[in-house]
mmCIF file with all atom_site columns, C-alpha atoms in Angstrom:
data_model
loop_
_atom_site.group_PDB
_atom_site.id
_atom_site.type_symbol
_atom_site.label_atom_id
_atom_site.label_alt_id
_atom_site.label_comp_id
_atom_site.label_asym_id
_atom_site.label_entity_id
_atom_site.label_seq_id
_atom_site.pdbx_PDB_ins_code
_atom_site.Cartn_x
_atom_site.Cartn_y
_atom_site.Cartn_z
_atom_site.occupancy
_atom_site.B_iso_or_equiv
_atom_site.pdbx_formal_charge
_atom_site.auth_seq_id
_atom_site.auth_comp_id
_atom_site.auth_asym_id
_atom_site.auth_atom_id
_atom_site.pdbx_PDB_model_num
ATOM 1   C CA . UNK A 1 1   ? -37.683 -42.567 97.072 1.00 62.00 ? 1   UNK A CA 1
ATOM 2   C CA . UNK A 1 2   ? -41.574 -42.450 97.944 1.00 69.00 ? 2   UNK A CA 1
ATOM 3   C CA . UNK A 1 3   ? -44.015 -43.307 95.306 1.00 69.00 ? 3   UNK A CA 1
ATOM 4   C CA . UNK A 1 4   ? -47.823 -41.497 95.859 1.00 70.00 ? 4   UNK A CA 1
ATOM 5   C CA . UNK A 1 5   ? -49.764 -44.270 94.841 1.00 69.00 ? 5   UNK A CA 1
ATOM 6   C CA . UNK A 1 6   ? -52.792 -41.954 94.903 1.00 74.00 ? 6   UNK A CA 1
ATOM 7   C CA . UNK A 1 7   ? -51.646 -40.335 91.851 1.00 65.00 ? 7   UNK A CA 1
ATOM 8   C CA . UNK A 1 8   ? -55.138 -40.368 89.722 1.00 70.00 ? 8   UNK A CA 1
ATOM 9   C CA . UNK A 1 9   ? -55.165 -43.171 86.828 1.00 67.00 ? 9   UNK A CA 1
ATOM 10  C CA . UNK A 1 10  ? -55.436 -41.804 83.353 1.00 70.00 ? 10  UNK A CA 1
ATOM 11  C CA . UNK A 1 11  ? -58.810 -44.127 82.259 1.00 68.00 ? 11  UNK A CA 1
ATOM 12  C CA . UNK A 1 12  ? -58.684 -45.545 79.645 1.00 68.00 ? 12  UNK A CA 1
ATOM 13  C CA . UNK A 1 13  ? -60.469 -44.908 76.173 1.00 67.00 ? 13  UNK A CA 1
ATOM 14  C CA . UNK A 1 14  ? -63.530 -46.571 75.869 1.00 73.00 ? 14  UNK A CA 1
ATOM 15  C CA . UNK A 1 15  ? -62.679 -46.676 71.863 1.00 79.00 ? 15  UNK A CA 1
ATOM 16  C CA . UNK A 1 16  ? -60.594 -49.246 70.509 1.00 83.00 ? 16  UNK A CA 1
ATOM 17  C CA . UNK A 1 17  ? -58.060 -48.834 67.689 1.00 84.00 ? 17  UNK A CA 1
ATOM 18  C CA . UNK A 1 18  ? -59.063 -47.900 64.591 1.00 88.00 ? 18  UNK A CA 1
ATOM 19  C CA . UNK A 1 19  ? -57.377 -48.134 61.738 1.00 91.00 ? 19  UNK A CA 1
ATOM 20  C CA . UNK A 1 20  ? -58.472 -45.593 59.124 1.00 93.00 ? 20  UNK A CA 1
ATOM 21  C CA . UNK A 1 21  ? -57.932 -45.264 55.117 1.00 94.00 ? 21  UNK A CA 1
ATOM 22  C CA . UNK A 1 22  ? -55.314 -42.148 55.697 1.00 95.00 ? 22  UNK A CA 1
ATOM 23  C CA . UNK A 1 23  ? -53.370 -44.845 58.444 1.00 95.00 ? 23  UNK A CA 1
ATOM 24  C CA . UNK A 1 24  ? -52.918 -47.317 55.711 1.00 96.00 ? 24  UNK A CA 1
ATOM 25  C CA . UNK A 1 25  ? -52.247 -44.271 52.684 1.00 97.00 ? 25  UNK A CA 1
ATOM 26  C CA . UNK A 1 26  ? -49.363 -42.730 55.200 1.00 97.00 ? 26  UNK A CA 1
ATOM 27  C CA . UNK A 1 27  ? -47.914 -46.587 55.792 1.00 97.00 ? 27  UNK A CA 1
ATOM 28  C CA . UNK A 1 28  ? -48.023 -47.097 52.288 1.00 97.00 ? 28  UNK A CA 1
ATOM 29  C CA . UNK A 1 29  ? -46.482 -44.113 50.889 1.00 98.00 ? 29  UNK A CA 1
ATOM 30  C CA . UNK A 1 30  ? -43.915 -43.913 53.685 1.00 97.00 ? 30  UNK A CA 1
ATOM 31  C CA . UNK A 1 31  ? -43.209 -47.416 52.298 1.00 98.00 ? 31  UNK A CA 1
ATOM 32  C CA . UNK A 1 32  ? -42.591 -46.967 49.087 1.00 98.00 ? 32  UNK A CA 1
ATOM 33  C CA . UNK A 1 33  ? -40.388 -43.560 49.186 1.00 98.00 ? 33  UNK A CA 1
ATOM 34  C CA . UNK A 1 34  ? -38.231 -45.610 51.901 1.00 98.00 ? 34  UNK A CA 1
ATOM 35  C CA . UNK A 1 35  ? -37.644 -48.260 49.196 1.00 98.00 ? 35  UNK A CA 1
ATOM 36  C CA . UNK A 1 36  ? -37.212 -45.834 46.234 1.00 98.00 ? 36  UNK A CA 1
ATOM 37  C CA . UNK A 1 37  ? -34.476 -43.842 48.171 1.00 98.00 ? 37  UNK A CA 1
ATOM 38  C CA . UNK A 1 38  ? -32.908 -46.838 49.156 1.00 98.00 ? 38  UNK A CA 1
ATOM 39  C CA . UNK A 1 39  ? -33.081 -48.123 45.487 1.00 97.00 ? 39  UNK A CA 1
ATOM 40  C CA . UNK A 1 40  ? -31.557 -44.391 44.318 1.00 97.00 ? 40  UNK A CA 1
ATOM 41  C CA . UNK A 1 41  ? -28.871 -45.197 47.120 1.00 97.00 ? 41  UNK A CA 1
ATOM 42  C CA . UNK A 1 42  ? -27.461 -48.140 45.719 1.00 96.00 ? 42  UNK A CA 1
ATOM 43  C CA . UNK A 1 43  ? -27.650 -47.364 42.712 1.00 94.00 ? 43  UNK A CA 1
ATOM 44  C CA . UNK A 1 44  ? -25.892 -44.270 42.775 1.00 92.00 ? 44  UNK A CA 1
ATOM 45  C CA . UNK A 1 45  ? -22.656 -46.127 44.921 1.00 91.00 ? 45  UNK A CA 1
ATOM 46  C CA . UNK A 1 46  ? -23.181 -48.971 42.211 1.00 88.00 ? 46  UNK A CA 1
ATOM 47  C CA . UNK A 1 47  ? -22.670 -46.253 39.296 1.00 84.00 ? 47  UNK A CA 1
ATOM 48  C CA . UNK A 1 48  ? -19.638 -44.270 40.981 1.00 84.00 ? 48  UNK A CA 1
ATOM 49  C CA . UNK A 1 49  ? -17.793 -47.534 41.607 1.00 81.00 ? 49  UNK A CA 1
ATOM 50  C CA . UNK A 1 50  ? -18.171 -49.141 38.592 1.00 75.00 ? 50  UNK A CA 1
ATOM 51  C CA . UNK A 1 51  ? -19.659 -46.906 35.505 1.00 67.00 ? 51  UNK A CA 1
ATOM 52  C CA . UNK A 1 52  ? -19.608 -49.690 33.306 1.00 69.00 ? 52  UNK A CA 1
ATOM 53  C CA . UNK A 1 53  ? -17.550 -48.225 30.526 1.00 68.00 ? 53  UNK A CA 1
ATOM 54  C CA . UNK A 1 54  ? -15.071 -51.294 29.357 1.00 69.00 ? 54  UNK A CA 1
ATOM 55  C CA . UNK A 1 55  ? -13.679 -48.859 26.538 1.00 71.00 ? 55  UNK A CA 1
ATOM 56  C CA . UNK A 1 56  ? -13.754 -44.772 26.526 1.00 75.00 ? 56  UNK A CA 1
ATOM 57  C CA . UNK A 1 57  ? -14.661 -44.894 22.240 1.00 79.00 ? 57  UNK A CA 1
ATOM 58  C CA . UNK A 1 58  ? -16.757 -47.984 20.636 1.00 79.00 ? 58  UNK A CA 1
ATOM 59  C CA . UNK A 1 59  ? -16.565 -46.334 17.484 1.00 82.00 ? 59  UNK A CA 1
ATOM 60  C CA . UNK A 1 60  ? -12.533 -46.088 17.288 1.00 81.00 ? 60  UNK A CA 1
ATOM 61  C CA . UNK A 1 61  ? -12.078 -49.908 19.054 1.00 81.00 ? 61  UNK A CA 1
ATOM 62  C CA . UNK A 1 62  ? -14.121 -51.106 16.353 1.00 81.00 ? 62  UNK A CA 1
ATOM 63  C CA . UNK A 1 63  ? -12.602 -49.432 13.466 1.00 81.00 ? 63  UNK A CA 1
ATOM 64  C CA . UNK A 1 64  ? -8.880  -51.021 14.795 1.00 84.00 ? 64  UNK A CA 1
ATOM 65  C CA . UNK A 1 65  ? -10.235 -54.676 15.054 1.00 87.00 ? 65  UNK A CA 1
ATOM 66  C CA . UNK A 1 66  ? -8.567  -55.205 11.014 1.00 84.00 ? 66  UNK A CA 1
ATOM 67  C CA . UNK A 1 67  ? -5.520  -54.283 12.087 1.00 85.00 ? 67  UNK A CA 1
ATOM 68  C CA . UNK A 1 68  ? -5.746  -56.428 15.830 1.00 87.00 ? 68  UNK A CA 1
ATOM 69  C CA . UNK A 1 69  ? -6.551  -59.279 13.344 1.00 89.00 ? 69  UNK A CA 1
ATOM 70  C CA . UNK A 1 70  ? -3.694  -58.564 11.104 1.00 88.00 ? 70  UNK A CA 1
ATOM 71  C CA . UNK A 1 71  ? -1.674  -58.391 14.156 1.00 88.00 ? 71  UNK A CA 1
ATOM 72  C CA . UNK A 1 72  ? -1.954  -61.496 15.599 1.00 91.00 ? 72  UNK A CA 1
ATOM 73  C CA . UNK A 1 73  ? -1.965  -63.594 12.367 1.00 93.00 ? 73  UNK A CA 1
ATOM 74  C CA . UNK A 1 74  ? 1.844   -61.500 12.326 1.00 91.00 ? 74  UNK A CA 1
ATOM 75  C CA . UNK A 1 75  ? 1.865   -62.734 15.780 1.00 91.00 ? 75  UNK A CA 1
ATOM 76  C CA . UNK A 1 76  ? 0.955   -66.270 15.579 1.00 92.00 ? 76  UNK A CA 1
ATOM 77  C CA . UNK A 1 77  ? 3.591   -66.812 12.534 1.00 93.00 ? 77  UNK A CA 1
ATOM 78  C CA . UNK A 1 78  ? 6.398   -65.710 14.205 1.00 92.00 ? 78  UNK A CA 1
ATOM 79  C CA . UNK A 1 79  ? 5.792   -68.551 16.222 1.00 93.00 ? 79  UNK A CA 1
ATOM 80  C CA . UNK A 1 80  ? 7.099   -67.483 19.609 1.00 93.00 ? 80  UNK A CA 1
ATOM 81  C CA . UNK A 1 81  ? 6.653   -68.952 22.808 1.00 92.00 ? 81  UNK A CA 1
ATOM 82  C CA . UNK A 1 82  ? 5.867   -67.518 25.788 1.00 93.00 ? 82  UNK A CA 1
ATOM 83  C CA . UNK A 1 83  ? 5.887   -68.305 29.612 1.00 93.00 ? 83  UNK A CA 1
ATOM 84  C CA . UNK A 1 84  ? 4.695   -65.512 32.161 1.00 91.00 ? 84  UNK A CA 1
ATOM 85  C CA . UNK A 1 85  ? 4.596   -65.940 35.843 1.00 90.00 ? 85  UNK A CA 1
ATOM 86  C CA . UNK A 1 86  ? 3.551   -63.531 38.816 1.00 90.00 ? 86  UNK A CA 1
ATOM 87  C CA . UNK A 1 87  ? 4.421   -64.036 42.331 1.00 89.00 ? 87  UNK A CA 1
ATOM 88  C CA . UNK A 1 88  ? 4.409   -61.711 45.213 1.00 88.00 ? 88  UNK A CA 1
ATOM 89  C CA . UNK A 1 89  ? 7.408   -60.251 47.172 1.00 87.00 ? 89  UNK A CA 1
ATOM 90  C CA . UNK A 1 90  ? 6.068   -59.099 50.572 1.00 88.00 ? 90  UNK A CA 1
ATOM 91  C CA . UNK A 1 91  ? 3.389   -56.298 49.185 1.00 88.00 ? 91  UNK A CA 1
ATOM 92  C CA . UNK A 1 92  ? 4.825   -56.415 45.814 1.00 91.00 ? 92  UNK A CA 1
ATOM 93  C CA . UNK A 1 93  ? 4.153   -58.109 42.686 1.00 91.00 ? 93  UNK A CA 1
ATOM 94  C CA . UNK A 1 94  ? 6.548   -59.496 40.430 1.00 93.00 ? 94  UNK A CA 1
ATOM 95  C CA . UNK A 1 95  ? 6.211   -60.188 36.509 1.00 94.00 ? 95  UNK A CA 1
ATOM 96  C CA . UNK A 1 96  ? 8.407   -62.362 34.791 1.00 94.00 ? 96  UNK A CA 1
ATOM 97  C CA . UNK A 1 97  ? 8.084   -63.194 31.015 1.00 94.00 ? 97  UNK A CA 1
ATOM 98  C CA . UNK A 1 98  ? 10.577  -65.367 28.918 1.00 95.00 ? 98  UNK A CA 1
ATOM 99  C CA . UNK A 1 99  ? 10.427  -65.001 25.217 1.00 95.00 ? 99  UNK A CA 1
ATOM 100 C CA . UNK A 1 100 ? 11.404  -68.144 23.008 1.00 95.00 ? 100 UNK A CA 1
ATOM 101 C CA . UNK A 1 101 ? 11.436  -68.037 19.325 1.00 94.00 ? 101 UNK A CA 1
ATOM 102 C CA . UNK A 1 102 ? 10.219  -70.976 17.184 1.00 93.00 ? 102 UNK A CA 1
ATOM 103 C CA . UNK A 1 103 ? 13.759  -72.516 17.183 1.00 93.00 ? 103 UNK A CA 1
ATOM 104 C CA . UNK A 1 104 ? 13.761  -72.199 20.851 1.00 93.00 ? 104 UNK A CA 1
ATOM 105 C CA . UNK A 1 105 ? 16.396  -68.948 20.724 1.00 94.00 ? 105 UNK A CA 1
ATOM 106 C CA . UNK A 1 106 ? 15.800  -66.350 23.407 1.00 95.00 ? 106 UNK A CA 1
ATOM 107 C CA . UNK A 1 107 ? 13.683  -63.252 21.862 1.00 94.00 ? 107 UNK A CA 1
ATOM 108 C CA . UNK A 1 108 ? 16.122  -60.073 22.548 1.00 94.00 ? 108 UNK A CA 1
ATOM 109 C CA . UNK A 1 109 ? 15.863  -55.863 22.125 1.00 93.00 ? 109 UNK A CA 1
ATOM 110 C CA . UNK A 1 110 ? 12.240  -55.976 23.316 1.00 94.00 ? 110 UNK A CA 1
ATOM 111 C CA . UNK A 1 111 ? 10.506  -52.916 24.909 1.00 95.00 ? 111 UNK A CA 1
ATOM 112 C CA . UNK A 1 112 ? 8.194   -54.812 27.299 1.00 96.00 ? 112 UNK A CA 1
ATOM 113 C CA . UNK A 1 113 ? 5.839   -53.312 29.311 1.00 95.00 ? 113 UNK A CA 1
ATOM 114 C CA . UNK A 1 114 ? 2.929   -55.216 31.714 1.00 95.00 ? 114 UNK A CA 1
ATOM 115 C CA . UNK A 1 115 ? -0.135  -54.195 33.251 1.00 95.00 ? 115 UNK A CA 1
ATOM 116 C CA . UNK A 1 116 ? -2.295  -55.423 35.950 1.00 93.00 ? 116 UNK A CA 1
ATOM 117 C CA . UNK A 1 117 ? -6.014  -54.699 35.436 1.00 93.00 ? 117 UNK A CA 1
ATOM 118 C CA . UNK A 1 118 ? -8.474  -55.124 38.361 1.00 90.00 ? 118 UNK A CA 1
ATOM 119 C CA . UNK A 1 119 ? -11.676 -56.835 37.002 1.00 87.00 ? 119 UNK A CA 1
ATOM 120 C CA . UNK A 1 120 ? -13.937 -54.226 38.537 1.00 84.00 ? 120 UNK A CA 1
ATOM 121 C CA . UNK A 1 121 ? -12.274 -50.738 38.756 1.00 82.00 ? 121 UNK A CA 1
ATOM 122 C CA . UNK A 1 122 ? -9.488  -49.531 36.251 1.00 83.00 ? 122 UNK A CA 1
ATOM 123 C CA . UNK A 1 123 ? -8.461  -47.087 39.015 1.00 85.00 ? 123 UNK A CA 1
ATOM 124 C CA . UNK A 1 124 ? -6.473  -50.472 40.588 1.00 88.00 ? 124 UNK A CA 1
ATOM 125 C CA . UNK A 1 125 ? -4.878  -50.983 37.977 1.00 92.00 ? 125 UNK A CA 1
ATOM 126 C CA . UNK A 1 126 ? -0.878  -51.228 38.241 1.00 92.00 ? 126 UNK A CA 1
ATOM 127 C CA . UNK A 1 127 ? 1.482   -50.857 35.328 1.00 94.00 ? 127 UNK A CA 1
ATOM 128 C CA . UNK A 1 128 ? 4.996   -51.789 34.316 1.00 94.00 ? 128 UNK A CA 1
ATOM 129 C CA . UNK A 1 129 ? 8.033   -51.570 32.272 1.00 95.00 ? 129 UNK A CA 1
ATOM 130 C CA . UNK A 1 130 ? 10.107  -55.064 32.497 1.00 95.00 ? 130 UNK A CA 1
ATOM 131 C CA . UNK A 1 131 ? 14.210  -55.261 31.621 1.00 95.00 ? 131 UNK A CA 1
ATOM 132 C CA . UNK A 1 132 ? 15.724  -57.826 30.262 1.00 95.00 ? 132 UNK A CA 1
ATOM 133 C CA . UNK A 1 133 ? 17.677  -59.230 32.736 1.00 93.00 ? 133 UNK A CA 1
ATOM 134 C CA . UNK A 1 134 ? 18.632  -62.361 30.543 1.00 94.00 ? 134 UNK A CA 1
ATOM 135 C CA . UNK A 1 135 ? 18.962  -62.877 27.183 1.00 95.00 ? 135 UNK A CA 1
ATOM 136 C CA . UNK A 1 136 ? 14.970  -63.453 26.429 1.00 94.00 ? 136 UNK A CA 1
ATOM 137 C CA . UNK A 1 137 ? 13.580  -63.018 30.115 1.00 96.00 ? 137 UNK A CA 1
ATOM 138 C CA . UNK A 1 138 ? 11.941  -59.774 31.053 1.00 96.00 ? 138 UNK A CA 1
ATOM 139 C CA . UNK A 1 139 ? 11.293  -59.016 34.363 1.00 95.00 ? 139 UNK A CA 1
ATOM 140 C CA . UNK A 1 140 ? 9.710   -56.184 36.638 1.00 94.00 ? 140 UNK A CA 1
ATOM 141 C CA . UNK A 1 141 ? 8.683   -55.393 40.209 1.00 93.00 ? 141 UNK A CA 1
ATOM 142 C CA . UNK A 1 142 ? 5.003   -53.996 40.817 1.00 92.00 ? 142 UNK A CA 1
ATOM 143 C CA . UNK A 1 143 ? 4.898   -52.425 44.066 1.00 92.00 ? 143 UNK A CA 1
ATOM 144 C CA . UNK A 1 144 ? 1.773   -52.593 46.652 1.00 90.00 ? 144 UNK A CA 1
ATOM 145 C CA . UNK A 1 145 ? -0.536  -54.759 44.794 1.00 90.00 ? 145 UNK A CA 1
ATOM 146 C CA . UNK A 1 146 ? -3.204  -56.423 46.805 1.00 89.00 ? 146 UNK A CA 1
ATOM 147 C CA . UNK A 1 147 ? -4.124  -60.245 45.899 1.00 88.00 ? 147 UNK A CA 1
ATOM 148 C CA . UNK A 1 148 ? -7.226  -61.853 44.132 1.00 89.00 ? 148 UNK A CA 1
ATOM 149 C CA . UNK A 1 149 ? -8.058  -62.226 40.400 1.00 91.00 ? 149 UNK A CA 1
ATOM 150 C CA . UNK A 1 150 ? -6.404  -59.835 37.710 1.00 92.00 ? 150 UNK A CA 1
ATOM 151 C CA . UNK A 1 151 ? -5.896  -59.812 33.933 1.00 93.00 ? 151 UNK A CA 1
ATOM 152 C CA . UNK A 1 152 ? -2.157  -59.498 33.022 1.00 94.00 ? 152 UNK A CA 1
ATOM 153 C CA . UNK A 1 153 ? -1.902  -57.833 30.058 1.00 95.00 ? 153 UNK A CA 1
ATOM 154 C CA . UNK A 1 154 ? 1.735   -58.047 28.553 1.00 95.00 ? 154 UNK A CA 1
ATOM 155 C CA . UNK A 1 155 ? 2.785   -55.823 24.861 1.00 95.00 ? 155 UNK A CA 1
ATOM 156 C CA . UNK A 1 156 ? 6.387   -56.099 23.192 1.00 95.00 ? 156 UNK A CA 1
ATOM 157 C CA . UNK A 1 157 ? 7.714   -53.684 20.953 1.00 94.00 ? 157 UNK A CA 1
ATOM 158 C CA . UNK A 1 158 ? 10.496  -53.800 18.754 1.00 93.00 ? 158 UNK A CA 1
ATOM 159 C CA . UNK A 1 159 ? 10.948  -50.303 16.958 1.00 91.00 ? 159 UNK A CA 1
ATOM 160 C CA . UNK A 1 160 ? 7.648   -49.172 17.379 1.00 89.00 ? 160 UNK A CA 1
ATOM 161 C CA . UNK A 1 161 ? 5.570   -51.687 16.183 1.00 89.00 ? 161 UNK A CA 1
ATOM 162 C CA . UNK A 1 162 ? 4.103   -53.876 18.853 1.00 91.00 ? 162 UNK A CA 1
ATOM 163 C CA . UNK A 1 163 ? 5.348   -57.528 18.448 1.00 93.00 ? 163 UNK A CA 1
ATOM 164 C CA . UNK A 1 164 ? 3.655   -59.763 21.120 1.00 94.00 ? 164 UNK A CA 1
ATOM 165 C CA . UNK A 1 165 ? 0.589   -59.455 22.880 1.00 94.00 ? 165 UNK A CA 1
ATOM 166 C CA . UNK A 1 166 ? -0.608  -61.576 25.796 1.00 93.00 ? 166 UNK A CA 1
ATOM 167 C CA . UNK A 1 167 ? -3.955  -61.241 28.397 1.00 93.00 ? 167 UNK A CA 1
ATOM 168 C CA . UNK A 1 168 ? -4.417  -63.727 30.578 1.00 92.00 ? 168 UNK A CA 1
ATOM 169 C CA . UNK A 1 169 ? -6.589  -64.034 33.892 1.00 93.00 ? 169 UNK A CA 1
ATOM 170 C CA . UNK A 1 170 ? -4.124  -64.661 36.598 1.00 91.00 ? 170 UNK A CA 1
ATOM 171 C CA . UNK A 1 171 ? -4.421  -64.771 40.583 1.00 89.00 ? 171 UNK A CA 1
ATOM 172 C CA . UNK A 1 172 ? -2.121  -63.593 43.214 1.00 87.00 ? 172 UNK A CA 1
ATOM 173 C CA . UNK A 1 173 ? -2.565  -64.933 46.739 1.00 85.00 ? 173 UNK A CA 1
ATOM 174 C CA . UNK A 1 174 ? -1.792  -63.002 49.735 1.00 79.00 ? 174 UNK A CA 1
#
């Protein structure tokens, strides 16, 4: 492919760059609405994935903390022991609780139920209901849950008043 070298030369400008007061206003500007739509970014993905709501009523969680109290004083008399474990399955989780009384007799006729909260969304969150496949031990399969840090939150009814209560941080590996 020929080249014309004869093609003219643009010349060049005998004025050298200046940088002007409207330059440095349109770099400035176009700085600061890049970082303040960035900033509204972020913090719009930060607010859909975690609102920051713990409970959906202060008011009503704070007007139930007598009877919590009252509950667990009920709680910690009966003296029971308890001994949860989670281990995984494949995908799945599984929950196992056994129930002692003070005398070391299995608890029986408990409606059990767990719950697995993920720390930073409650839309993770798996739940529950564990038989009693022994005399005292409750178990239950969770299905597809994921591993890292959870809270397992375990309640025990007997007749409709809750019985036992039990959150603990717990981690399942992959």
């Amino acid at each position: 492919m020929p080249v014309d070298l004869t093609a003219p030369v643009r010349p060049r400008s005998d004025q050298p760059f200046r940088l002007s007061g409207r330059m440095v206003l349109g770099a400035l500007i176009g700085f600061f609405v890049v970082v303040a739509g960035m900033n509204a970014l972020m913090m719009t993905i930060a607010i859909r994935t975690m609102p920051g709501v713990d409970v959906k009523s202060a008011y009503e969680t704070s007007q139930r903390f007598n009877g919590e109290i009252a509950r667990m004083q009920a709680q910690a008399e009966r003296g029971w022991t308890a001994e949860a474990q989670l281990s995984r399955n494949g995908t799945d989780a599984l929950v196992a609780l056994s129930l002692r009384d003070r005398a070391g007799a299995p608890v029986t006729g408990l409606s059990v139920s767990a719950r697995l909260e993920h720390p930073a969304s409650r839309r993770q969150d798996h739940e529950a209901d564990l038989d009693e496949r022994a005399p005292g031990v409750y178990r239950a399969g969770i299905p597809a849950v994921h591993g890292g840090g959870w809270t397992l939150a375990i309640a025990a009814t007997r007749g409709g008043e809750t019985v036992f209560v039990s959150r603990s941080r717990v981690v399942l590996k992959d």
